[in-house]
Short mmCIF file of C-alpha atoms and ligand atoms in Angstrom, two decimals:
data_model
loop_
_atom_site.label_atom_id
_atom_site.label_comp_id
_atom_site.label_asym_id
_atom_site.label_seq_id
_atom_site.Cartn_x
_atom_site.Cartn_y
_atom_site.Cartn_z
CA MET A 7 -118.27 -137.10 64.78
CA SER A 8 -117.45 -141.08 65.25
CA THR A 9 -115.13 -142.36 62.61
CA ASN A 10 -118.12 -144.37 60.48
CA ASP A 11 -119.64 -140.13 60.54
CA VAL A 12 -116.42 -139.10 59.63
CA PHE A 13 -115.89 -141.45 56.26
CA GLN A 14 -119.01 -141.81 55.24
CA PHE A 15 -118.75 -137.58 54.96
CA MET A 16 -115.40 -138.48 52.50
CA ASN A 17 -116.90 -141.01 50.61
CA VAL A 18 -120.09 -139.43 49.94
CA ALA A 19 -118.09 -135.44 49.44
CA ARG A 20 -115.82 -137.62 46.96
CA ASP A 21 -117.61 -140.93 45.72
CA PRO A 22 -121.71 -141.36 45.42
CA GLY A 23 -122.29 -144.10 45.17
CA ALA A 24 -119.74 -144.92 48.99
CA LYS A 25 -122.24 -144.64 52.02
CA ALA A 26 -124.36 -147.49 51.21
CA GLU A 27 -121.61 -149.89 50.60
CA ALA A 28 -120.00 -148.95 53.49
CA SER A 29 -122.23 -149.17 55.84
CA GLU A 30 -122.89 -153.10 53.91
CA ARG A 31 -120.48 -154.34 54.26
CA LYS A 32 -120.10 -157.66 56.56
CA PHE A 33 -116.78 -158.72 57.54
CA VAL A 34 -115.85 -162.25 55.42
CA PHE A 35 -112.03 -164.04 55.74
CA LYS A 36 -111.41 -165.43 52.27
CA GLU A 37 -109.05 -167.96 51.96
CA ILE A 38 -107.13 -167.85 50.04
CA TYR A 39 -104.77 -171.09 50.13
CA LYS A 40 -107.33 -173.28 49.29
CA PRO A 41 -105.97 -177.16 48.97
CA LEU A 42 -106.72 -177.74 45.70
CA SER A 43 -108.03 -181.18 45.02
CA THR A 44 -106.31 -183.87 42.18
CA GLY A 45 -109.28 -183.34 40.59
CA ASP A 46 -109.58 -179.62 40.14
CA ALA A 47 -105.43 -179.68 39.03
CA THR A 48 -106.06 -181.73 36.78
CA GLU A 49 -108.70 -179.95 35.06
CA GLN A 50 -106.93 -176.48 35.44
CA ALA A 51 -103.56 -178.43 33.85
CA ALA A 52 -105.41 -179.48 31.38
CA ARG A 53 -106.50 -176.48 30.19
CA CYS A 54 -103.17 -175.07 29.58
CA LEU A 55 -102.98 -174.58 25.18
CA GLY A 56 -98.78 -174.71 25.40
CA CYS A 57 -97.90 -172.14 23.47
CA GLY A 58 -95.12 -172.43 21.67
CA ASN A 59 -92.83 -169.29 23.35
CA PRO A 60 -95.16 -169.49 26.56
CA TYR A 61 -94.79 -165.97 28.02
CA CYS A 62 -95.61 -167.72 31.92
CA GLU A 63 -92.30 -169.41 31.54
CA TRP A 64 -90.86 -165.92 30.41
CA THR A 65 -92.03 -163.64 33.80
CA CYS A 66 -91.82 -165.97 35.73
CA PRO A 67 -89.29 -164.72 37.54
CA VAL A 68 -87.48 -168.06 38.60
CA HIS A 69 -88.10 -169.54 35.37
CA ASN A 70 -89.93 -172.67 36.47
CA PHE A 71 -91.21 -175.15 33.56
CA ILE A 72 -94.09 -174.11 34.07
CA PRO A 73 -96.26 -175.10 31.33
CA ASN A 74 -94.31 -179.20 30.90
CA TRP A 75 -95.21 -179.30 34.99
CA LEU A 76 -98.57 -178.61 33.91
CA LYS A 77 -98.45 -181.44 31.62
CA LEU A 78 -97.28 -183.67 34.27
CA VAL A 79 -100.25 -183.12 36.28
CA LYS A 80 -102.27 -184.36 33.65
CA GLU A 81 -100.68 -187.21 33.09
CA GLY A 82 -100.26 -188.12 36.73
CA LYS A 83 -96.68 -188.13 37.20
CA LEU A 84 -96.51 -185.88 40.62
CA PHE A 85 -93.38 -186.60 41.66
CA VAL A 86 -91.87 -186.13 38.04
CA ALA A 87 -92.96 -183.02 38.56
CA ALA A 88 -92.28 -182.38 41.88
CA GLU A 89 -88.44 -183.18 40.81
CA LEU A 90 -89.17 -180.67 37.55
CA SER A 91 -90.81 -177.89 39.77
CA HIS A 92 -87.30 -178.20 42.41
CA LYS A 93 -85.37 -177.81 39.48
CA THR A 94 -85.42 -174.38 38.98
CA ASN A 95 -87.48 -173.12 42.60
CA SER A 96 -86.28 -173.57 45.29
CA LEU A 97 -89.60 -172.97 47.58
CA PRO A 98 -91.12 -173.31 44.71
CA GLU A 99 -94.79 -174.40 47.56
CA ILE A 100 -94.07 -171.35 49.07
CA CYS A 101 -94.13 -169.12 45.75
CA GLY A 102 -97.00 -170.96 45.12
CA ARG A 103 -98.76 -168.43 47.97
CA VAL A 104 -98.14 -165.97 48.13
CA CYS A 105 -96.55 -164.66 44.37
CA PRO A 106 -98.72 -161.56 43.08
CA GLN A 107 -99.47 -164.04 40.02
CA ASP A 108 -101.92 -161.85 38.59
CA ARG A 109 -99.01 -159.84 37.38
CA LEU A 110 -96.75 -162.53 36.68
CA CYS A 111 -96.57 -166.26 35.20
CA GLU A 112 -100.84 -165.11 35.55
CA GLY A 113 -100.96 -162.60 34.65
CA ALA A 114 -99.17 -163.94 31.14
CA CYS A 115 -100.98 -166.37 29.97
CA THR A 116 -102.73 -166.96 26.87
CA LEU A 117 -106.10 -167.25 27.72
CA ASN A 118 -106.13 -164.84 30.32
CA GLN A 119 -104.98 -162.95 27.36
CA GLY A 120 -108.07 -163.85 25.73
CA GLY A 121 -109.91 -163.35 28.43
CA PHE A 122 -111.04 -167.15 29.75
CA GLY A 123 -109.44 -166.78 32.80
CA ALA A 124 -105.67 -167.82 33.38
CA VAL A 125 -104.21 -171.57 33.96
CA THR A 126 -104.32 -171.17 38.07
CA ILE A 127 -100.69 -171.78 37.99
CA GLY A 128 -99.49 -170.71 41.56
CA ALA A 129 -102.07 -173.47 42.83
CA ILE A 130 -100.49 -175.98 40.36
CA GLU A 131 -97.44 -175.27 41.99
CA LYS A 132 -98.68 -175.45 45.52
CA TYR A 133 -100.07 -178.26 44.82
CA ILE A 134 -97.37 -180.55 43.03
CA THR A 135 -95.11 -180.02 46.32
CA ASP A 136 -97.40 -179.94 48.72
CA GLU A 137 -99.50 -183.61 47.23
CA ALA A 138 -95.42 -185.27 46.62
CA LEU A 139 -93.95 -184.80 50.86
CA LYS A 140 -97.44 -186.47 51.99
CA ALA A 141 -97.42 -189.32 49.12
CA GLY A 142 -93.07 -189.13 50.39
CA TRP A 143 -91.29 -187.80 47.56
CA ARG A 144 -87.60 -185.64 48.99
CA PRO A 145 -85.27 -184.73 47.07
CA ASP A 146 -82.77 -186.15 45.23
CA LEU A 147 -79.46 -185.98 46.64
CA SER A 148 -77.90 -189.46 46.56
CA GLY A 149 -75.28 -188.54 43.39
CA VAL A 150 -74.17 -185.41 44.84
CA ILE A 151 -70.95 -185.56 45.29
CA GLN A 152 -69.15 -183.39 48.41
CA THR A 153 -66.07 -181.23 47.65
CA GLY A 154 -64.71 -180.37 51.26
CA LYS A 155 -66.23 -176.44 50.83
CA LYS A 156 -68.47 -175.10 53.12
CA VAL A 157 -70.44 -171.57 52.64
CA ALA A 158 -71.11 -169.30 55.96
CA ILE A 159 -75.29 -167.86 55.01
CA ILE A 160 -75.55 -165.67 56.81
CA GLY A 161 -80.09 -164.93 56.92
CA ALA A 162 -82.46 -168.16 56.31
CA GLY A 163 -85.09 -165.96 54.85
CA PRO A 164 -85.19 -166.52 51.08
CA ALA A 165 -82.68 -165.17 49.01
CA GLY A 166 -80.49 -167.64 52.09
CA LEU A 167 -82.59 -170.74 51.27
CA GLY A 168 -82.32 -170.41 47.99
CA CYS A 169 -78.58 -170.28 47.96
CA ALA A 170 -78.34 -172.88 50.27
CA ASP A 171 -80.42 -175.64 47.87
CA ILE A 172 -77.43 -174.95 45.01
CA LEU A 173 -74.70 -175.28 46.99
CA VAL A 174 -75.41 -178.28 49.18
CA ARG A 175 -76.82 -179.54 45.42
CA ASN A 176 -73.31 -178.73 44.01
CA GLY A 177 -71.68 -180.95 46.91
CA VAL A 178 -71.40 -178.09 49.23
CA LYS A 179 -71.66 -177.27 52.75
CA PRO A 180 -74.31 -174.65 53.94
CA VAL A 181 -73.83 -173.11 57.42
CA VAL A 182 -77.15 -170.57 57.44
CA PHE A 183 -77.17 -167.95 59.57
CA ASP A 184 -80.38 -165.75 60.74
CA ARG A 185 -80.99 -164.44 64.66
CA ASN A 186 -83.98 -165.92 64.62
CA GLU A 187 -85.71 -168.90 66.48
CA GLU A 188 -86.83 -169.97 63.73
CA ILE A 189 -85.63 -170.43 59.55
CA GLY A 190 -87.59 -168.09 56.65
CA GLY A 191 -87.15 -164.67 56.83
CA LEU A 192 -89.74 -162.56 56.61
CA LEU A 193 -91.91 -165.34 55.30
CA THR A 194 -92.11 -166.76 59.01
CA PHE A 195 -91.73 -162.82 60.49
CA GLY A 196 -94.08 -161.26 58.48
CA ILE A 197 -95.85 -162.17 55.42
CA PRO A 198 -99.07 -163.49 58.24
CA GLU A 199 -100.59 -167.01 58.40
CA PHE A 200 -102.67 -166.43 56.17
CA LYS A 201 -100.78 -165.97 52.96
CA LEU A 202 -98.69 -167.77 54.67
CA GLU A 203 -99.22 -171.10 56.81
CA LYS A 204 -96.54 -171.09 58.83
CA GLU A 205 -96.30 -175.45 58.99
CA VAL A 206 -95.22 -174.83 55.46
CA VAL A 207 -92.15 -173.30 56.20
CA VAL A 208 -91.33 -175.79 59.39
CA ARG A 209 -91.93 -178.37 56.91
CA ARG A 210 -89.33 -176.94 54.15
CA ARG A 211 -86.33 -176.75 57.04
CA LYS A 212 -86.29 -179.92 58.08
CA ILE A 213 -86.27 -181.50 54.30
CA MET A 214 -83.81 -179.00 53.86
CA GLU A 215 -81.65 -180.18 57.36
CA GLU A 216 -82.36 -183.92 55.49
CA MET A 217 -80.32 -182.50 52.42
CA GLY A 218 -77.66 -181.15 54.17
CA VAL A 219 -78.11 -177.70 55.08
CA GLU A 220 -76.79 -176.95 58.69
CA PHE A 221 -78.93 -173.38 60.55
CA ARG A 222 -77.61 -172.36 63.47
CA LEU A 223 -80.72 -170.27 64.56
CA ASN A 224 -80.85 -167.91 67.64
CA THR A 225 -76.98 -166.38 65.97
CA GLU A 226 -76.56 -162.33 64.99
CA ILE A 227 -73.60 -162.46 62.97
CA GLY A 228 -72.47 -158.84 64.20
CA LYS A 229 -73.39 -159.67 67.70
CA ASN A 230 -73.07 -163.50 68.78
CA VAL A 231 -70.83 -163.50 65.67
CA SER A 232 -68.35 -161.73 64.03
CA PHE A 233 -68.21 -160.96 60.61
CA GLU A 234 -64.36 -161.67 60.25
CA SER A 235 -64.84 -165.26 62.46
CA LEU A 236 -66.92 -166.70 59.12
CA LEU A 237 -64.68 -164.98 56.68
CA ALA A 238 -61.96 -166.53 58.34
CA ASN A 239 -63.61 -169.84 58.94
CA PHE A 240 -65.70 -169.98 56.00
CA ASP A 241 -64.35 -170.69 52.25
CA ALA A 242 -67.39 -167.84 50.86
CA VAL A 243 -69.96 -166.20 52.86
CA PHE A 244 -73.69 -165.05 51.09
CA MET A 245 -75.65 -161.91 52.90
CA GLY A 246 -78.65 -162.50 52.53
CA MET A 247 -79.82 -160.04 55.17
CA GLY A 248 -82.88 -158.41 54.28
CA ALA A 249 -84.05 -155.11 54.18
CA TYR A 250 -85.88 -153.74 57.52
CA LYS A 251 -85.97 -150.20 57.65
CA TYR A 252 -88.07 -148.75 59.19
CA MET A 253 -89.62 -145.48 56.57
CA LYS A 254 -91.72 -142.80 58.24
CA GLY A 255 -94.00 -140.31 57.64
CA GLY A 256 -92.44 -137.67 58.15
CA PHE A 257 -95.06 -135.45 59.26
CA ALA A 258 -96.07 -133.85 63.09
CA GLY A 259 -97.95 -137.39 65.68
CA GLU A 260 -95.50 -140.47 63.54
CA ASP A 261 -95.33 -140.99 67.62
CA LEU A 262 -97.96 -140.55 69.51
CA PRO A 263 -99.60 -143.98 71.47
CA GLY A 264 -101.38 -145.60 69.28
CA VAL A 265 -99.43 -145.32 65.71
CA LEU A 266 -97.66 -148.56 65.25
CA GLU A 267 -95.66 -149.41 62.57
CA ALA A 268 -96.12 -152.67 59.91
CA LEU A 269 -94.08 -154.81 60.55
CA PRO A 270 -93.66 -155.14 64.59
CA PHE A 271 -97.83 -155.52 64.57
CA LEU A 272 -97.99 -158.21 61.70
CA ILE A 273 -94.47 -159.93 64.15
CA ASN A 274 -96.39 -159.29 68.07
CA ASN A 275 -99.17 -160.44 65.75
CA VAL A 276 -97.58 -164.10 64.31
CA ARG A 277 -95.54 -164.69 67.05
CA ASN A 278 -98.70 -164.97 69.24
CA ASN A 279 -100.37 -166.81 67.61
CA MET A 280 -97.35 -168.95 67.73
CA GLY A 281 -96.82 -169.11 71.60
CA THR A 282 -93.75 -167.03 71.54
CA LEU A 283 -94.27 -163.74 72.62
CA PRO A 284 -91.32 -162.67 74.52
CA ALA A 285 -91.89 -161.54 78.49
CA GLY A 286 -93.07 -158.19 78.98
CA GLU A 287 -94.37 -158.23 75.63
CA ALA A 288 -98.19 -157.65 74.79
CA HIS A 289 -100.18 -158.60 72.29
CA LEU A 290 -101.54 -156.27 70.34
CA SER A 291 -104.86 -156.29 69.67
CA MET A 292 -107.49 -154.43 66.64
CA LYS A 293 -110.40 -155.10 68.37
CA ASP A 294 -112.94 -153.74 68.51
CA LYS A 295 -110.62 -151.00 67.86
CA ARG A 296 -111.46 -148.13 64.61
CA VAL A 297 -107.81 -149.08 62.24
CA VAL A 298 -106.10 -146.17 59.46
CA VAL A 299 -103.31 -147.96 58.07
CA LEU A 300 -101.13 -145.85 55.28
CA GLY A 301 -100.61 -146.84 52.70
CA GLY A 302 -100.59 -149.67 48.99
CA GLY A 303 -98.55 -152.19 49.18
CA ASP A 304 -98.71 -155.48 50.57
CA THR A 305 -97.56 -154.62 53.40
CA ALA A 306 -100.50 -151.99 54.12
CA MET A 307 -103.07 -154.98 52.49
CA ASP A 308 -101.31 -157.23 55.44
CA CYS A 309 -102.13 -155.32 58.16
CA ASN A 310 -105.78 -154.17 56.71
CA ARG A 311 -106.78 -158.33 57.06
CA THR A 312 -104.92 -158.71 60.18
CA SER A 313 -106.98 -155.61 61.78
CA ILE A 314 -110.20 -157.45 60.38
CA ARG A 315 -108.97 -160.96 61.82
CA GLN A 316 -108.06 -160.14 65.60
CA GLY A 317 -112.22 -158.23 65.35
CA ALA A 318 -111.23 -154.15 64.33
CA LYS A 319 -114.86 -152.50 64.26
CA SER A 320 -113.53 -150.63 61.01
CA VAL A 321 -109.95 -150.66 58.64
CA ILE A 322 -109.88 -147.32 56.91
CA CYS A 323 -106.38 -147.63 54.04
CA ALA A 324 -106.30 -144.38 53.36
CA TYR A 325 -102.91 -143.85 49.79
CA ARG A 326 -101.51 -141.03 48.20
CA ARG A 327 -102.71 -141.53 44.86
CA ASP A 328 -105.59 -144.19 43.05
CA GLU A 329 -106.68 -147.25 43.15
CA ALA A 330 -104.40 -148.12 40.07
CA ASN A 331 -100.69 -146.45 40.88
CA MET A 332 -101.10 -149.09 43.68
CA PRO A 333 -97.54 -150.57 44.10
CA GLY A 334 -99.73 -153.92 45.61
CA SER A 335 -100.49 -156.41 43.90
CA LYS A 336 -104.25 -156.89 42.41
CA ARG A 337 -105.13 -159.49 43.95
CA GLU A 338 -104.37 -158.81 47.97
CA VAL A 339 -106.32 -155.81 47.27
CA GLN A 340 -109.20 -157.25 45.50
CA ASN A 341 -108.95 -158.96 48.73
CA ALA A 342 -109.07 -156.30 51.28
CA LYS A 343 -111.88 -155.71 49.66
CA GLU A 344 -114.21 -158.34 49.57
CA GLU A 345 -113.31 -159.12 53.86
CA GLY A 346 -114.75 -155.63 54.08
CA VAL A 347 -112.08 -152.56 54.06
CA ASN A 348 -112.70 -149.27 53.16
CA PHE A 349 -110.43 -147.59 50.87
CA LEU A 350 -109.83 -143.69 50.19
CA TRP A 351 -107.06 -142.91 47.82
CA ASN A 352 -105.55 -140.29 47.07
CA ARG A 353 -104.71 -138.96 50.11
CA GLN A 354 -101.49 -138.73 51.64
CA PRO A 355 -101.84 -137.75 55.68
CA VAL A 356 -100.32 -134.43 57.12
CA GLY A 357 -100.59 -135.69 60.00
CA ILE A 358 -101.74 -136.70 63.72
CA GLU A 359 -102.94 -135.34 66.59
CA LYS A 360 -104.44 -136.14 70.15
CA LEU A 361 -108.57 -135.36 70.03
CA ALA A 362 -109.94 -134.93 73.09
CA GLY A 363 -111.73 -137.98 74.63
CA GLY A 364 -108.94 -139.94 73.84
CA SER A 365 -109.33 -141.26 70.35
CA LEU A 366 -106.32 -140.02 67.61
CA GLY A 367 -107.10 -138.00 64.57
CA LEU A 368 -105.85 -138.60 61.92
CA LYS A 369 -105.27 -135.47 59.41
CA LEU A 370 -105.79 -135.86 55.97
CA VAL A 371 -105.38 -134.69 52.77
CA THR A 372 -106.79 -135.13 48.66
CA THR A 373 -103.86 -135.16 45.84
CA GLN A 374 -104.80 -135.31 41.97
CA LEU A 375 -102.01 -137.35 40.22
CA GLY A 376 -99.67 -134.93 38.98
CA GLU A 377 -96.19 -135.03 36.28
CA ALA A 378 -94.82 -138.40 36.53
CA ASP A 379 -91.59 -138.65 38.29
CA GLU A 380 -87.32 -140.02 37.23
CA LYS A 381 -90.43 -144.05 37.17
CA GLY A 382 -92.35 -142.59 35.21
CA ARG A 383 -94.63 -142.20 38.27
CA ARG A 384 -96.97 -139.50 38.62
CA LYS A 385 -96.65 -138.08 41.73
CA PRO A 386 -99.92 -136.82 43.52
CA VAL A 387 -100.16 -133.65 44.43
CA VAL A 388 -101.51 -132.36 47.01
CA ILE A 389 -104.99 -130.19 46.70
CA GLU A 390 -104.73 -127.14 48.64
CA GLY A 391 -107.91 -126.36 51.86
CA SER A 392 -108.60 -130.43 51.06
CA GLU A 393 -106.93 -131.20 55.19
CA GLU A 394 -109.59 -134.01 56.59
CA VAL A 395 -109.48 -135.06 60.35
CA LEU A 396 -110.01 -138.80 60.53
CA GLU A 397 -111.21 -139.58 63.56
CA CYS A 398 -109.17 -143.67 65.09
CA ASP A 399 -108.50 -145.72 68.31
CA HIS A 400 -104.73 -146.61 65.39
CA VAL A 401 -102.82 -145.77 62.48
CA ILE A 402 -100.84 -148.35 61.51
CA VAL A 403 -98.12 -146.66 59.06
CA ALA A 404 -96.92 -149.11 55.80
CA PHE A 405 -94.93 -147.03 53.61
CA GLY A 406 -91.63 -149.85 53.15
CA PHE A 407 -88.85 -150.71 54.11
CA GLN A 408 -85.04 -149.74 52.78
CA THR A 409 -81.33 -151.24 52.18
CA GLU A 410 -78.58 -150.61 55.10
CA ALA A 411 -74.80 -152.05 55.41
CA ALA A 412 -73.88 -153.37 57.99
CA SER A 413 -71.25 -153.00 60.68
CA TRP A 414 -69.26 -154.56 59.04
CA PHE A 415 -69.50 -153.14 55.02
CA GLU A 416 -66.75 -150.51 56.31
CA SER A 417 -64.12 -152.71 56.94
CA ALA A 418 -64.67 -155.27 54.60
CA GLY A 419 -63.79 -153.48 52.18
CA ILE A 420 -68.75 -154.00 51.26
CA LYS A 421 -69.66 -150.95 48.29
CA ILE A 422 -73.14 -150.18 48.75
CA ASP A 423 -74.91 -147.74 46.81
CA GLN A 424 -76.71 -144.48 46.71
CA TRP A 425 -80.30 -146.49 48.28
CA ASN A 426 -78.02 -148.54 50.69
CA ARG A 427 -78.38 -151.35 48.86
CA THR A 428 -74.86 -153.72 49.21
CA VAL A 429 -73.58 -153.48 45.11
CA ALA A 430 -73.06 -157.49 44.05
CA PRO A 431 -74.86 -157.67 40.86
CA GLN A 432 -76.00 -159.95 38.39
CA GLU A 433 -73.71 -158.96 35.14
CA GLN A 434 -69.68 -160.12 35.97
CA LYS A 435 -67.89 -162.78 36.06
CA PHE A 436 -69.05 -164.90 38.86
CA LYS A 437 -72.47 -163.36 39.97
CA HIS A 438 -73.31 -161.46 42.24
CA GLN A 439 -69.93 -161.31 44.17
CA THR A 440 -69.47 -157.93 46.05
CA SER A 441 -67.07 -155.73 45.94
CA ASN A 442 -65.29 -158.45 48.41
CA PRO A 443 -64.85 -161.77 46.13
CA LYS A 444 -65.33 -163.75 48.87
CA VAL A 445 -69.19 -162.33 50.05
CA PHE A 446 -71.83 -162.73 47.90
CA ALA A 447 -75.02 -161.24 48.53
CA GLY A 448 -78.74 -160.56 47.47
CA GLY A 449 -82.41 -160.84 47.72
CA ASP A 450 -83.60 -157.20 49.40
CA LEU A 451 -80.32 -156.26 50.83
CA VAL A 452 -79.26 -156.10 47.67
CA ARG A 453 -82.97 -154.90 45.32
CA GLY A 454 -83.95 -153.08 48.36
CA ALA A 455 -88.11 -154.62 49.39
CA ASP A 456 -89.47 -156.32 46.37
CA LEU A 457 -90.89 -159.58 45.88
CA VAL A 458 -90.24 -164.33 47.83
CA VAL A 459 -89.44 -165.46 43.74
CA ARG A 460 -87.10 -162.83 43.50
CA ALA A 461 -85.43 -162.69 46.46
CA VAL A 462 -84.86 -167.57 46.10
CA PHE A 463 -83.28 -165.92 42.51
CA GLU A 464 -80.61 -164.02 42.88
CA GLY A 465 -79.84 -166.77 46.16
CA ARG A 466 -79.98 -169.72 44.03
CA ASN A 467 -78.05 -167.31 40.91
CA ALA A 468 -75.31 -166.34 44.35
CA ALA A 469 -74.73 -170.16 44.48
CA GLU A 470 -74.00 -169.74 40.50
CA GLY A 471 -71.31 -167.67 41.86
CA ILE A 472 -70.35 -169.11 44.14
CA LEU A 473 -68.98 -172.62 43.03
CA GLY A 474 -67.48 -170.29 39.86
CA TYR A 475 -65.41 -168.82 42.57
CA LEU A 476 -64.73 -172.03 44.88
CA GLY A 477 -64.03 -173.31 41.22
CA ILE A 478 -66.01 -175.72 41.34
CA TRP A 479 -67.70 -175.06 38.08
P1 FAD B 25 -85.98 -161.85 54.43
O1 FAD B 25 -87.02 -162.72 53.61
O2 FAD B 25 -85.58 -160.64 55.24
O3 FAD B 25 -84.33 -162.45 55.53
C1 FAD B 25 -83.12 -161.76 55.91
C2 FAD B 25 -83.55 -162.78 57.16
O4 FAD B 25 -82.14 -162.26 57.30
C3 FAD B 25 -84.28 -163.14 58.50
O5 FAD B 25 -84.58 -164.18 58.71
C4 FAD B 25 -82.82 -161.60 59.29
O6 FAD B 25 -83.13 -162.05 60.86
C5 FAD B 25 -81.80 -161.93 59.47
N1 FAD B 25 -80.49 -161.06 58.66
C6 FAD B 25 -81.24 -160.09 58.76
N2 FAD B 25 -78.88 -159.79 59.24
C7 FAD B 25 -78.59 -161.08 60.11
C8 FAD B 25 -77.66 -160.93 60.83
N3 FAD B 25 -76.92 -159.83 60.98
N4 FAD B 25 -77.38 -161.66 61.61
C9 FAD B 25 -78.16 -163.05 61.23
N5 FAD B 25 -79.21 -163.19 61.05
C10 FAD B 25 -79.39 -161.71 60.43
N6 FAD B 25 -93.13 -161.05 48.98
C11 FAD B 25 -93.78 -161.53 48.01
O7 FAD B 25 -93.93 -162.23 47.30
N7 FAD B 25 -95.64 -162.03 48.02
C12 FAD B 25 -95.98 -161.78 49.40
O8 FAD B 25 -97.08 -161.70 49.92
C13 FAD B 25 -95.60 -161.13 49.96
N8 FAD B 25 -95.53 -160.30 51.11
C14 FAD B 25 -94.80 -159.28 52.46
C15 FAD B 25 -95.99 -159.05 53.67
C16 FAD B 25 -94.58 -158.64 54.44
C17 FAD B 25 -95.38 -157.67 56.08
C18 FAD B 25 -93.24 -157.79 54.08
C19 FAD B 25 -92.42 -157.14 55.05
C20 FAD B 25 -92.46 -158.28 52.51
C21 FAD B 25 -93.94 -159.24 51.58
N9 FAD B 25 -92.86 -159.19 50.79
C22 FAD B 25 -93.58 -160.91 49.96
C23 FAD B 25 -91.48 -159.39 49.92
C24 FAD B 25 -90.41 -160.54 50.85
O9 FAD B 25 -90.99 -161.32 52.15
C25 FAD B 25 -89.36 -160.63 50.94
O10 FAD B 25 -89.25 -159.97 49.56
C26 FAD B 25 -88.57 -161.33 50.44
O11 FAD B 25 -88.80 -161.74 52.25
C27 FAD B 25 -86.77 -161.39 50.49
O12 FAD B 25 -86.09 -161.81 51.40
P2 FAD B 25 -84.75 -162.17 51.76
O13 FAD B 25 -84.05 -163.32 51.42
O14 FAD B 25 -83.46 -161.46 51.13
O15 FAD B 25 -84.73 -161.26 53.02
FE1 SF4 B 26 -95.80 -168.06 39.05
FE2 SF4 B 26 -94.28 -166.97 41.35
FE3 SF4 B 26 -94.63 -170.12 41.08
FE4 SF4 B 26 -93.14 -168.38 38.78
S1 SF4 B 26 -92.35 -168.87 41.23
S2 SF4 B 26 -94.85 -169.97 38.23
S3 SF4 B 26 -94.64 -166.75 38.84
S4 SF4 B 26 -96.58 -168.77 41.59
#
């Protein structure tokens, strides 16, 4: 039985309308970061009602002054808008591209609540910085008084960059170490180009270098440089190492050839596009392949959409809850659907086997939602006797990532919680200080896998904690 037969059979069994739709699907690539023209940006900005109590601002994790910069765009004051935008966000052009605005600022827009469609806040945020930079605007650090202090930052992801931005603006020298050859963390080595062009991250590196941030790339702490030497040579250390431990499904066949982990697959594709695949590493292409992606978060959507762009023959995404209960951004699910991904809701994988012809047989069971768990999410319950086999060439597993303690945590007295997240709360005398007073932390390492904008916010807050600890604030 071919994949098409299988999924048509499955869809017919559970969703009578889905058969025709599946056979008529075409793959369409959505260009989601299409630039706004000045006319469009002005028109959108003019739609803002200027609410007295702007919900968008409160829902935005960095609390951007949204109505204020929309007004500046409307008045054509681009440089002032860029200056204001950078007061709250270290990576506004990046958040404008990758934030799930439907669940954040735009979801809270009064116009959206009234059914008129939100102001396109993310697109305007991106427009302000992109256009201001093109026109020659740069962050103004002319009034900064140097303190002579220096801070080591481990990780050049959004958290590390947010921290470096606030430190350098307050006269503290940030030295950022990263094991990769380029900054950005998951912005560069994770999120695909069709959501975030890599040149945007490179441009941000150059701007930060001009501001006085020093990057030491291709340098892994704990391997090339010891953590102890950072403690000895810097006034404080910030850790923004992210969450990279792959979460396995725990079913038979996960190690079979053809079964891929999400992040290595995405990184391989990025490196292939950048021409930086390590010698001997082949490009993992889904061209002409029947692909099944397991998972319902943004990483799963990135795998779906990357496979489509690589020329997959079919892409099916199987998720164990229903559409309403997916963890990923609704916009991303919609984009994936429009590009030709077929979703199988309420399906849970229970095993993968090698079939006689050499392809893979993914065993799925159907679920229904049962009682809510401790976080209030209804648990999927397996329907007895519902097992089916889906034939495919590749299975990409995208069940998420966990944090883990680094090799130096124990000797440096850095505590973790029951989920291996670094303990560095915001609510304390020096924000985001760990159990070692000289060490601060933020981003996914502290929160668990989350969002770019929240990592930026924590990095910025941790920098404020460091400034307090160093007696500068
Ligand atoms: P990271 O971005 O992971 O950066 C950590 C950095 O630390 C890395 O550069 C790593 O190389 C470095 N590092 C780690 N250990 C060491 C060491 N010992 N020495 C030196 N360097 C080290 N969020 C969104 O908001 N929108 C999206 O569309 C989105 N899409 C995503 C797609 C994928 C595939 C993934 C995996 C995540 C996505 N996210 C998205 C989540 C977002 O990317 C993360 O929440 C965010 O990048 C976390 O930032 P961070 O700085 O904490 O960590
Ligand atoms: Fe919206 Fe994100 Fe920008 Fe905040 S940072 S305004 S949530 S796009």
